[in-house]
XYZ file of C-alpha atoms in Angstrom:
677
model
C -50.087 -30.398 -1.665
C -46.668 -30.782 -3.373
C -45.415 -28.063 -1.128
C -46.533 -29.848 1.835
C -44.625 -33.195 0.646
C -41.525 -31.170 0.103
C -41.677 -29.440 3.516
C -40.371 -32.250 5.573
C -37.592 -32.662 3.001
C -36.548 -29.148 3.220
C -36.502 -29.448 7.072
C -34.084 -32.535 6.736
C -31.760 -30.689 4.252
C -29.446 -29.149 7.049
C -29.029 -32.562 8.632
C -28.196 -34.135 5.154
C -25.647 -31.264 4.341
C -23.995 -31.628 7.943
C -23.784 -35.350 7.222
C -22.148 -34.537 3.953
C -19.754 -31.956 5.473
C -21.121 -29.230 3.449
C -23.074 -27.383 6.014
C -19.940 -25.800 7.618
C -19.541 -23.536 4.456
C -23.262 -23.283 3.621
C -24.203 -21.709 6.875
C -22.534 -18.583 5.535
C -24.443 -18.648 2.244
C -26.597 -15.807 2.943
C -23.534 -13.449 3.635
C -21.581 -14.754 0.647
C -24.680 -14.205 -1.575
C -25.092 -10.804 -0.284
C -21.560 -9.843 -0.921
C -21.638 -11.322 -4.350
C -24.739 -9.249 -5.243
C -22.883 -6.137 -3.973
C -19.746 -6.881 -5.884
C -21.735 -7.535 -9.101
C -23.581 -4.423 -8.734
C -20.395 -2.465 -7.918
C -18.751 -3.806 -11.079
C -21.864 -2.883 -13.238
C -21.732 0.606 -11.977
C -18.055 1.221 -12.478
C -18.381 -0.362 -16.008
C -21.378 2.423 -16.571
C -19.057 5.261 -15.291
C -16.252 4.009 -17.867
C -18.672 3.899 -20.749
C -19.998 7.230 -19.902
C -16.631 8.764 -19.889
C -15.552 7.030 -23.099
C -18.744 8.485 -24.718
C -18.212 12.041 -23.218
C -17.182 15.124 -25.042
C -13.225 15.050 -25.207
C -13.047 18.632 -24.704
C -14.889 18.355 -21.300
C -13.425 16.994 -18.158
C -15.777 14.061 -18.152
C -13.934 12.823 -21.238
C -10.644 12.359 -19.165
C -9.171 9.591 -17.173
C -10.907 8.000 -14.335
C -9.643 10.292 -11.767
C -10.642 13.455 -13.972
C -14.234 12.389 -14.708
C -14.918 11.121 -11.347
C -13.837 14.376 -9.593
C -15.429 16.573 -11.980
C -18.731 14.515 -11.615
C -18.572 14.811 -7.718
C -17.915 18.533 -8.166
C -21.105 18.845 -10.098
C -23.286 16.464 -8.035
C -22.222 17.352 -4.686
C -20.232 20.762 -5.020
C -20.501 21.783 -1.446
C -20.271 18.396 0.248
C -17.032 18.221 2.291
C -14.477 15.988 0.518
C -11.366 16.635 2.813
C -10.695 17.664 6.248
C -6.964 18.333 7.240
C -6.431 19.812 10.621
C -8.218 23.151 10.582
C -8.743 23.134 6.725
C -11.610 21.772 4.878
C -12.189 21.509 1.319
C -15.344 20.708 -0.603
C -15.451 18.542 -3.698
C -15.902 21.679 -5.983
C -12.728 23.320 -4.176
C -10.758 20.034 -4.777
C -11.577 20.097 -8.581
C -10.644 23.884 -8.793
C -7.373 23.178 -6.897
C -6.410 20.207 -9.007
C -7.527 22.120 -12.379
C -4.638 24.943 -11.155
C -2.085 22.393 -10.603
C -3.031 20.513 -13.999
C -2.594 24.064 -15.652
C 0.948 24.538 -13.998
C 2.101 21.135 -15.081
C 0.924 21.809 -18.409
C 2.826 24.781 -18.782
C 5.757 22.710 -18.077
C 4.890 20.661 -21.110
C 4.608 23.874 -23.229
C 0.698 23.588 -23.393
C -1.019 26.672 -22.471
C -4.212 26.734 -24.344
C -7.528 27.722 -22.578
C -8.654 30.321 -20.135
C -5.834 32.358 -18.599
C -3.359 30.276 -20.922
C -1.785 33.115 -22.725
C -2.539 32.204 -26.336
C -0.690 28.835 -26.468
C 0.579 26.962 -29.576
C -1.484 25.062 -32.171
C 0.438 21.876 -32.047
C -0.853 20.795 -28.673
C -4.393 21.204 -29.591
C -4.417 18.744 -32.566
C -4.872 15.204 -31.600
C -2.552 15.290 -28.654
C -2.546 11.858 -26.795
C -1.620 11.494 -23.218
C 0.022 8.259 -22.149
C 2.155 6.926 -25.188
C 1.781 9.904 -27.650
C 4.296 11.502 -29.864
C 6.817 14.066 -28.569
C 5.051 17.409 -27.740
C 5.420 19.629 -30.529
C 4.569 22.639 -28.231
C 7.831 21.802 -26.362
C 9.412 24.814 -27.762
C 6.972 27.263 -26.274
C 8.181 30.064 -23.955
C 6.988 28.571 -20.978
C 8.717 25.181 -21.594
C 11.876 27.084 -22.509
C 11.772 29.001 -19.398
C 11.715 25.919 -17.303
C 14.549 24.428 -19.383
C 16.799 27.421 -19.043
C 15.874 27.604 -15.248
C 17.173 24.084 -14.304
C 18.793 22.475 -17.078
C 16.005 20.051 -17.502
C 14.264 18.995 -20.815
C 10.578 19.788 -21.019
C 7.852 17.455 -19.896
C 6.381 15.397 -22.658
C 2.936 13.760 -22.795
C 3.071 10.726 -20.342
C 6.037 11.792 -18.524
C 6.486 10.605 -15.049
C 6.526 13.164 -12.041
C 7.643 11.876 -8.729
C 6.003 13.244 -5.494
C 8.084 13.339 -2.319
C 5.450 14.661 0.177
C 3.805 13.894 3.459
C 0.022 13.129 3.568
C -1.635 16.610 3.038
C -4.109 18.237 0.752
C -1.345 19.359 -1.556
C -0.457 15.790 -2.192
C -3.937 15.251 -3.549
C -4.122 18.444 -5.788
C -0.794 17.631 -7.127
C -1.617 13.950 -7.824
C -5.028 14.919 -9.340
C -3.513 17.661 -11.432
C -0.923 15.449 -12.904
C -3.499 13.012 -13.800
C -5.582 15.689 -15.677
C -2.613 16.831 -17.370
C -1.887 13.489 -18.937
C 1.281 12.742 -16.828
C 2.149 9.756 -14.849
C 2.693 10.221 -11.127
C 5.217 8.021 -8.952
C 4.740 8.091 -5.210
C 8.064 8.114 -3.393
C 8.204 6.885 0.182
C 9.146 9.718 2.313
C 11.855 7.959 4.303
C 13.950 7.349 1.247
C 17.231 9.192 0.710
C 20.525 8.780 -1.062
C 21.037 5.674 -3.133
C 17.424 4.126 -2.496
C 15.951 7.436 -3.601
C 17.906 7.834 -6.838
C 17.228 4.228 -7.524
C 13.523 4.706 -7.418
C 13.757 7.873 -9.455
C 15.772 6.198 -12.196
C 13.581 2.940 -12.152
C 10.343 4.826 -13.052
C 12.126 7.125 -15.547
C 11.118 10.248 -13.493
C 11.430 13.535 -15.517
C 10.601 15.758 -12.293
C 10.338 15.674 -8.688
C 7.988 17.637 -6.294
C 9.140 17.659 -2.828
C 8.052 19.040 0.532
C 10.010 22.146 1.705
C 10.557 20.302 5.292
C 12.585 17.689 3.345
C 15.005 20.091 1.792
C 17.573 19.946 4.580
C 17.900 16.079 4.609
C 17.874 16.054 0.757
C 20.666 18.668 0.388
C 23.422 16.059 -0.148
C 21.308 14.419 -2.985
C 20.594 17.673 -4.745
C 23.672 17.486 -7.201
C 22.868 13.844 -8.254
C 19.126 15.051 -8.742
C 20.279 17.837 -10.756
C 22.693 15.607 -12.764
C 19.753 13.414 -13.668
C 18.190 16.415 -15.593
C 15.032 16.568 -13.289
C 12.755 19.428 -13.024
C 12.911 20.328 -9.201
C 9.971 21.922 -7.579
C 9.111 22.558 -3.857
C 5.469 22.379 -2.755
C 5.513 25.468 -0.326
C 6.690 28.991 0.020
C 9.911 28.476 2.109
C 13.156 29.614 0.799
C 14.530 27.325 -1.669
C 18.115 26.349 -3.214
C 18.697 27.732 -6.660
C 17.003 25.889 -9.301
C 14.050 24.899 -7.173
C 10.929 26.826 -7.488
C 7.548 26.923 -5.676
C 5.211 24.945 -7.571
C 2.251 25.854 -5.438
C 2.774 29.489 -6.208
C 2.939 28.799 -9.938
C -0.429 26.933 -9.661
C -1.997 29.600 -7.461
C -1.347 32.108 -10.494
C -3.322 29.745 -12.917
C -7.110 29.926 -13.509
C -9.216 27.104 -11.962
C -11.176 26.126 -15.234
C -11.136 22.644 -16.237
C -8.608 21.250 -18.622
C -9.879 19.248 -21.801
C -10.413 15.457 -21.070
C -8.626 14.341 -24.094
C -5.391 15.392 -22.358
C -5.604 12.454 -19.990
C -7.850 10.030 -21.678
C -6.076 6.835 -21.917
C -5.537 5.065 -25.336
C -5.815 1.772 -23.446
C -7.382 1.236 -20.022
C -4.412 -1.108 -19.279
C -1.896 2.047 -19.741
C 0.111 2.825 -16.643
C -0.937 5.963 -15.124
C 1.015 5.688 -11.822
C 3.915 3.959 -9.852
C 3.704 2.887 -6.269
C 6.963 1.339 -4.905
C 6.900 -2.020 -3.082
C 9.693 -3.716 -1.658
C 10.539 -7.106 -2.983
C 12.955 -9.882 -2.323
C 15.286 -8.311 -4.788
C 16.164 -5.730 -2.222
C 15.707 -2.180 -3.511
C 12.106 -0.958 -3.960
C 10.279 -1.818 -7.284
C 7.967 0.525 -9.104
C 4.789 -1.340 -9.487
C 2.860 -0.283 -12.626
C -0.705 0.803 -11.714
C -3.204 0.999 -14.723
C -6.283 3.036 -15.397
C -8.248 -0.110 -14.864
C -6.827 -0.415 -11.238
C -7.691 3.286 -10.530
C -11.219 2.485 -11.614
C -11.602 -0.877 -9.757
C -10.428 1.074 -6.495
C -13.280 3.374 -6.843
C -15.309 0.516 -5.772
C -13.360 -0.401 -2.610
C -15.543 1.303 -0.091
C -18.822 0.193 -1.856
C -17.670 -3.461 -1.358
C -17.092 -2.658 2.216
C -20.667 -1.407 2.576
C -19.683 2.221 3.207
C -21.775 5.218 1.909
C -21.580 8.927 0.767
C -22.765 10.257 4.023
C -19.805 8.239 5.891
C -16.675 10.264 7.354
C -13.592 8.166 6.796
C -10.433 8.526 9.226
C -7.266 8.089 7.078
C -3.838 8.071 8.798
C -1.954 5.994 6.438
C 0.963 7.247 4.029
C -0.335 8.170 0.599
C 2.569 6.773 -1.077
C 1.186 3.368 0.008
C -1.604 1.828 -2.101
C -3.817 1.397 1.152
C -3.873 5.228 1.741
C -3.957 6.394 -1.882
C -5.885 3.889 -3.829
C -8.271 2.419 -1.213
C -8.385 5.362 1.098
C -8.647 8.486 -1.307
C -9.827 6.760 -4.640
C -12.307 4.532 -2.499
C -13.619 7.673 -0.914
C -14.005 9.310 -4.210
C -15.981 6.292 -5.461
C -18.668 6.641 -2.959
C -18.516 10.525 -2.723
C -17.741 10.550 1.078
C -15.564 12.646 3.285
C -12.250 11.750 4.393
C -10.349 13.097 7.519
C -6.817 12.957 6.463
C -3.888 12.983 9.060
C -0.275 13.391 8.220
C 0.644 11.208 11.221
C -1.323 8.927 13.486
C -1.561 9.876 16.941
C -3.248 7.123 19.251
C -3.774 9.681 22.027
C -5.581 12.052 19.642
C -7.536 9.613 17.628
C -10.716 9.120 19.548
C -10.858 13.064 20.015
C -10.608 13.487 16.365
C -13.396 10.880 15.912
C -15.633 12.833 18.136
C -14.841 16.145 16.665
C -15.363 14.883 13.032
C -18.040 12.543 13.671
C -16.049 9.853 12.069
C -17.811 6.686 10.880
C -15.319 4.841 9.251
C -11.592 4.028 10.266
C -9.035 2.562 7.904
C -6.593 0.810 9.570
C -3.285 -1.306 9.469
C -3.090 -3.808 12.441
C -0.365 -1.706 14.155
C -2.656 1.191 14.442
C -5.274 -0.911 16.307
C -2.505 -2.407 18.579
C -1.454 1.377 19.531
C -5.058 2.160 20.359
C -5.745 -0.901 22.716
C -2.537 -0.092 24.417
C -3.551 3.324 25.361
C -4.910 4.208 28.817
C -8.731 4.671 28.992
C -9.927 7.814 27.550
C -13.487 9.136 27.959
C -13.446 10.325 24.350
C -13.245 6.422 23.471
C -16.882 6.123 24.651
C -19.995 7.543 22.675
C -18.245 7.786 19.208
C -20.003 7.235 16.031
C -17.154 4.815 14.524
C -19.177 1.733 13.069
C -16.659 0.234 10.554
C -12.925 -0.474 10.839
C -11.637 -1.470 7.490
C -8.073 -2.616 6.771
C -5.337 -5.241 7.012
C -2.899 -6.906 9.249
C -4.884 -7.056 12.356
C -3.781 -9.824 14.652
C -6.582 -12.152 16.281
C -5.470 -11.084 19.866
C -5.762 -7.300 19.128
C -8.881 -7.874 17.071
C -10.813 -9.181 20.152
C -9.393 -6.484 22.489
C -10.251 -3.642 20.060
C -13.858 -4.804 19.561
C -14.510 -5.526 23.226
C -13.313 -2.157 24.206
C -14.351 0.199 21.295
C -17.395 -1.572 20.160
C -19.892 -2.122 18.969
C -18.432 -1.843 15.675
C -17.783 -4.039 12.593
C -14.082 -5.078 11.724
C -13.770 -5.841 7.973
C -10.243 -7.250 7.238
C -8.993 -7.462 3.839
C -6.006 -8.747 1.958
C -4.360 -7.418 -1.397
C -1.101 -6.537 -2.938
C -0.177 -3.334 -4.676
C 0.766 -5.108 -7.867
C -1.527 -7.898 -7.313
C -4.642 -8.947 -9.189
C -6.459 -10.567 -6.337
C -8.186 -9.326 -3.141
C -10.108 -10.873 -0.433
C -12.830 -9.381 2.107
C -13.697 -10.791 5.468
C -17.356 -9.452 5.128
C -18.481 -11.885 7.879
C -16.425 -10.252 10.654
C -15.052 -13.740 11.578
C -12.038 -12.817 13.958
C -8.482 -13.772 12.395
C -9.790 -14.299 9.015
C -8.803 -12.361 5.937
C -11.497 -13.312 3.569
C -13.749 -15.968 2.378
C -13.043 -18.911 -0.183
C -16.880 -19.497 -0.976
C -17.435 -20.764 -4.606
C -19.595 -17.542 -4.953
C -16.744 -15.155 -4.080
C -14.376 -17.134 -6.351
C -16.661 -16.596 -9.170
C -16.506 -12.814 -8.792
C -12.713 -12.798 -7.675
C -11.014 -16.015 -8.745
C -7.999 -17.387 -6.809
C -6.622 -20.722 -5.561
C -4.425 -22.162 -2.584
C -1.727 -24.520 -4.279
C 0.641 -26.777 -2.241
C 4.128 -25.086 -1.620
C 7.306 -26.657 -0.687
C 9.081 -24.293 1.746
C 12.394 -26.235 1.118
C 12.656 -25.638 -2.487
C 10.468 -22.548 -2.525
C 8.490 -23.785 -5.287
C 4.819 -24.976 -5.689
C 4.456 -28.918 -5.658
C 3.481 -30.467 -8.932
C 1.983 -33.530 -9.841
C 3.133 -36.319 -12.449
C 1.458 -34.255 -15.299
C 3.421 -31.079 -13.992
C 0.405 -29.282 -12.714
C -0.031 -27.746 -9.215
C -2.004 -29.475 -6.537
C -4.745 -27.579 -4.757
C -4.645 -27.787 -0.909
C -7.056 -29.446 1.471
C -8.911 -27.504 4.236
C -6.369 -26.519 7.110
C -3.412 -27.159 4.779
C -1.178 -23.969 4.082
C -0.946 -23.009 0.542
C 0.285 -20.341 -1.775
C -2.224 -18.094 -2.911
C -2.366 -17.659 -6.657
C -4.854 -15.942 -9.070
C -5.372 -16.457 -12.795
C -4.264 -13.564 -15.133
C -6.767 -12.264 -17.513
C -7.820 -9.016 -19.176
C -10.068 -8.376 -16.255
C -7.396 -9.187 -13.666
C -4.027 -8.461 -15.216
C -0.546 -8.394 -13.865
C 1.308 -5.202 -15.179
C 4.693 -5.944 -13.385
C 7.133 -3.345 -12.697
C 9.064 -0.484 -14.387
C 12.403 -1.683 -15.554
C 13.588 -5.068 -16.908
C 11.346 -8.192 -17.115
C 13.584 -9.821 -14.482
C 11.943 -7.871 -11.716
C 8.916 -9.851 -12.178
C 10.632 -13.395 -12.271
C 8.657 -15.676 -10.199
C 5.675 -13.515 -10.077
C 3.812 -15.478 -12.952
C 3.398 -19.373 -12.673
C 2.423 -21.125 -15.751
C 0.555 -24.458 -16.403
C -0.806 -24.260 -13.076
C -3.949 -26.500 -13.526
C -3.970 -26.741 -17.282
C -1.395 -26.388 -20.156
C -1.011 -22.662 -20.921
C -2.784 -21.053 -18.090
C -1.056 -18.244 -16.294
C -1.579 -17.207 -12.591
C -0.131 -14.586 -10.388
C 2.026 -15.682 -7.494
C 1.382 -13.687 -4.328
C 4.343 -15.065 -2.566
C 1.920 -15.402 0.484
C 0.792 -18.577 2.317
C -2.842 -18.846 3.404
C -4.831 -21.320 5.039
C -8.581 -22.107 4.198
C -10.434 -23.860 6.986
C -13.466 -26.193 6.761
C -15.851 -23.286 6.829
C -14.359 -21.538 3.985
C -12.428 -18.805 5.786
C -9.026 -17.696 4.789
C -6.540 -16.919 7.233
C -2.831 -15.561 6.632
C -0.130 -18.088 7.457
C 3.330 -16.531 6.380
C 5.211 -14.858 3.775
C 7.355 -16.833 1.593
C 11.049 -15.714 0.790
C 13.249 -13.570 2.988
C 10.977 -10.432 3.035
C 9.292 -9.760 6.347
C 6.696 -7.107 7.396
C 7.423 -4.511 10.202
C 5.400 -1.299 10.968
C 3.194 -1.924 7.964
C 6.031 -2.097 5.512
C 7.856 -4.929 3.625
C 11.491 -5.173 4.739
C 13.828 -6.977 2.183
C 16.626 -8.653 3.973
C 18.974 -8.332 1.013
C 18.531 -4.546 1.085
C 19.274 -4.272 4.807
C 22.296 -6.649 4.573
C 23.755 -4.705 1.476
C 23.735 -1.524 3.526
C 25.331 -2.917 6.512
C 27.973 -4.729 4.517
C 29.415 -1.251 3.363
C 30.842 -0.922 6.862
C 34.455 -1.677 6.812
C 34.346 -3.257 10.244
C 31.884 -5.980 9.218
C 32.785 -8.900 7.173
C 29.459 -10.780 6.939
C 25.812 -10.105 7.624
C 22.725 -12.077 7.878
C 19.394 -10.193 8.228
C 16.057 -11.883 9.054
C 13.015 -11.178 11.010
C 12.120 -12.053 14.568
C 8.732 -12.158 16.334
C 8.378 -9.848 19.132
C 5.702 -10.452 21.838
C 2.820 -7.674 21.597
C 4.118 -6.499 18.057
C 2.603 -7.129 14.681
C 4.888 -8.575 11.896
C 8.508 -9.237 12.541
C 11.444 -6.842 13.805
C 14.659 -6.825 11.927
C 17.678 -8.464 13.284
C 21.002 -8.772 12.055
C 23.832 -11.461 12.783
C 27.286 -9.819 12.256
C 30.705 -11.174 11.959
C 33.599 -8.586 12.310
C 36.375 -8.102 9.806
C 39.775 -8.769 11.604
C 41.421 -7.041 13.333
C 38.214 -4.517 13.584
C 36.055 -3.983 16.524
C 32.373 -3.212 16.646
C 31.690 0.493 16.534
C 28.129 0.813 17.608
C 28.122 4.620 17.252
C 29.346 4.452 13.589
C 26.787 1.593 12.879
C 23.773 3.603 14.163
C 24.715 6.603 12.263
C 25.147 4.422 9.100
C 21.728 2.657 9.334
C 20.162 6.169 10.108
C 21.598 7.592 6.945
C 21.137 4.816 4.412
C 17.845 2.966 5.468
C 14.320 4.058 6.153
C 13.204 3.931 9.796
C 11.207 0.632 9.441
C 14.016 -1.144 7.828
C 16.612 -0.510 10.514
C 17.483 -3.636 12.607
C 16.187 -3.653 15.934
C 18.549 -6.410 17.334
C 22.212 -7.116 16.657
C 23.771 -10.606 17.331
C 27.671 -10.572 17.131
C 28.985 -14.071 15.994
C 32.389 -15.582 15.258
C 30.808 -16.894 11.994
C 27.436 -17.344 10.552
C 25.527 -20.552 10.354
C 25.034 -21.911 6.575
C 23.470 -24.841 4.978
C 25.323 -27.561 3.334
C 24.901 -25.478 0.234
C 26.328 -22.386 1.786
C 23.079 -20.504 2.124
C 22.657 -18.432 5.202
C 20.546 -20.045 7.831
C 17.694 -17.539 8.415
C 14.870 -19.779 9.528
C 16.988 -21.258 12.410
C 18.248 -17.803 13.408
C 14.938 -16.414 13.575
C 13.646 -19.440 15.975
C 16.622 -18.677 18.179
C 15.434 -15.167 18.679
C 17.071 -12.525 20.946
C 16.757 -13.793 24.607
C 19.988 -12.938 26.390
C 19.366 -15.955 28.776
C 19.377 -18.318 26.037
C 21.997 -17.089 23.665
C 25.818 -16.654 24.448
C 26.430 -14.320 21.719
C 26.689 -10.736 22.469
C 23.257 -9.051 21.851
C 22.355 -5.486 21.180
C 18.950 -3.529 20.967
C 17.987 -0.300 19.199
C 17.171 2.261 21.662
C 14.846 4.814 19.479
C 14.639 7.425 22.200
C 18.403 7.542 22.798
C 19.417 7.030 19.104
C 21.683 4.344 19.815
C 22.535 0.544 19.995
C 22.674 -0.627 23.591
C 23.753 -4.097 25.147
C 20.603 -6.374 25.371
C 20.734 -6.983 29.066
C 18.204 -9.265 30.965
C 16.698 -6.142 32.472
C 15.991 -4.498 29.029
C 14.844 -7.710 27.591
C 12.131 -7.814 30.420
C 11.389 -4.144 29.882
C 10.713 -4.996 26.039
C 8.388 -7.912 26.836
C 6.513 -5.628 29.519
C 5.956 -3.029 26.803
C 8.269 -0.336 28.741
C 10.825 -0.396 25.961
C 9.759 1.157 22.728
C 11.301 -0.293 19.476
């Protein structure tokens, strides 16, 4: 009887909630609850794995770091299941384990550690209580293997926890080296493959690299850098059998001579789960790339990425993103290891080949950045795009217009847009598929992954604070700065180098005295239904071709040209393209004239492809504020239309390898999609 009396009230509840303006958010309660349950299960499973590893035999691979024990676990549970497909090559989980064991032993020889099967009788010092990440100097450094390395290239032997940089394209060898370094108790630094000269040397110095492994195909372009690399005392290896300059040996050949037995887990087991095990370089407003510290905890958390996305062990994941990015390595590869699935790895994305690859390998999950989806929808119709098995596209940076075209043309499939930062402690998932959103701000989601949006003053570049000195939460529809509380479960480890690199990344006394929040530097908007949408990036950094471009880095490179007196770099919106393209306003140094040939050669030599300005604007003087700061916002709004600007304009012709005058005809061709930038 009581249930019958309550029934009318339950039926009236939606109307009551609507009147109270709660219904717009609560209509998504079922989806919020389902994702929260999935997230809690994922956290529980990862915690169980970590506890099992901590209790495992330190002599066995299961007692090592999270990468080591997860790979060993999959090699036992799913030995014949395909882990990796790259071109015509396929590798099972058992083969991935063996390959990484060989490379681990090759690196351990460079440390002077050679105990175990095929080790040649090693020294006793490395066996007794050796610790990986922050241990004492390796007493085996004087072994014959280490001395041979030192005599060969003049570098000191590697010690436990030393950093080895990888300069390689996306390929199986990248993974074997990364996994092998982890098993050997060494840190890895992923160096962006486009970096050369000053930026490359800066990256190696900032992370304290003691060795560099590079792809043979990069040797020619790196030849001018070799003297500086040798002067830094680096071990230099090439990952391939091509001819090498003196002092560079083939690491893969050394690894192939090793046995493939597992190495002891204690070599890689961290003292603390917050210890740094990896460096990933991210561009910031300070100009040159910064080495973000990646902890063992973050590696473990990334094992849950694809589980949170709803993928499973029978999925086949298509990955065409650079492995030196977090999205490619931590989310793509480590996320795949987390569910024990198969990954199809591409060294370079091809829109024309994509659907044929998906058909051939029966791909079910596609990991994207927004630019890749735009390339696909701009392709002419292809019969291979029909009848595919892709059911889920996961990634970030997908614009609403491309999103709608992508789903309409290639569906039915689910798009799961996400948001996150390499060094950040917050991530969002749009698990509902709402077009244009990057996630949800429901109280359930924020209970598992806490964050807030606070009011931000674009003029001052600082959060708005009330009389008490605390930040103010935004209202629905109001852009706000995304911040997340720093805690042992969600830490911010900062960057390799001085503490000044992390200035502005931590905000204190946000909502109460003494609290500390991570500042993402991004402005988001939460609508009245609880959906988060990306609004803009604070500061001078803009994003192009999936990369962050720091205006200061580009300007400093251009200012070294003797015919340029002043440079102002900013990002401009280009119709039909994601992000912003780089544009540089230039003032000539009297009595010089503009040398476009030298300018193109200079930017090609000193800037990675994504950072090279797509447009140039020649001015008599630069516009500045009353405090003599460069006017970037106004310049960006003025754009690059030759019919509205009287200044000489130039555009980068990628195909011709030159800067050309931006005529009305070329401007029209750009808008029509006939001119590629």
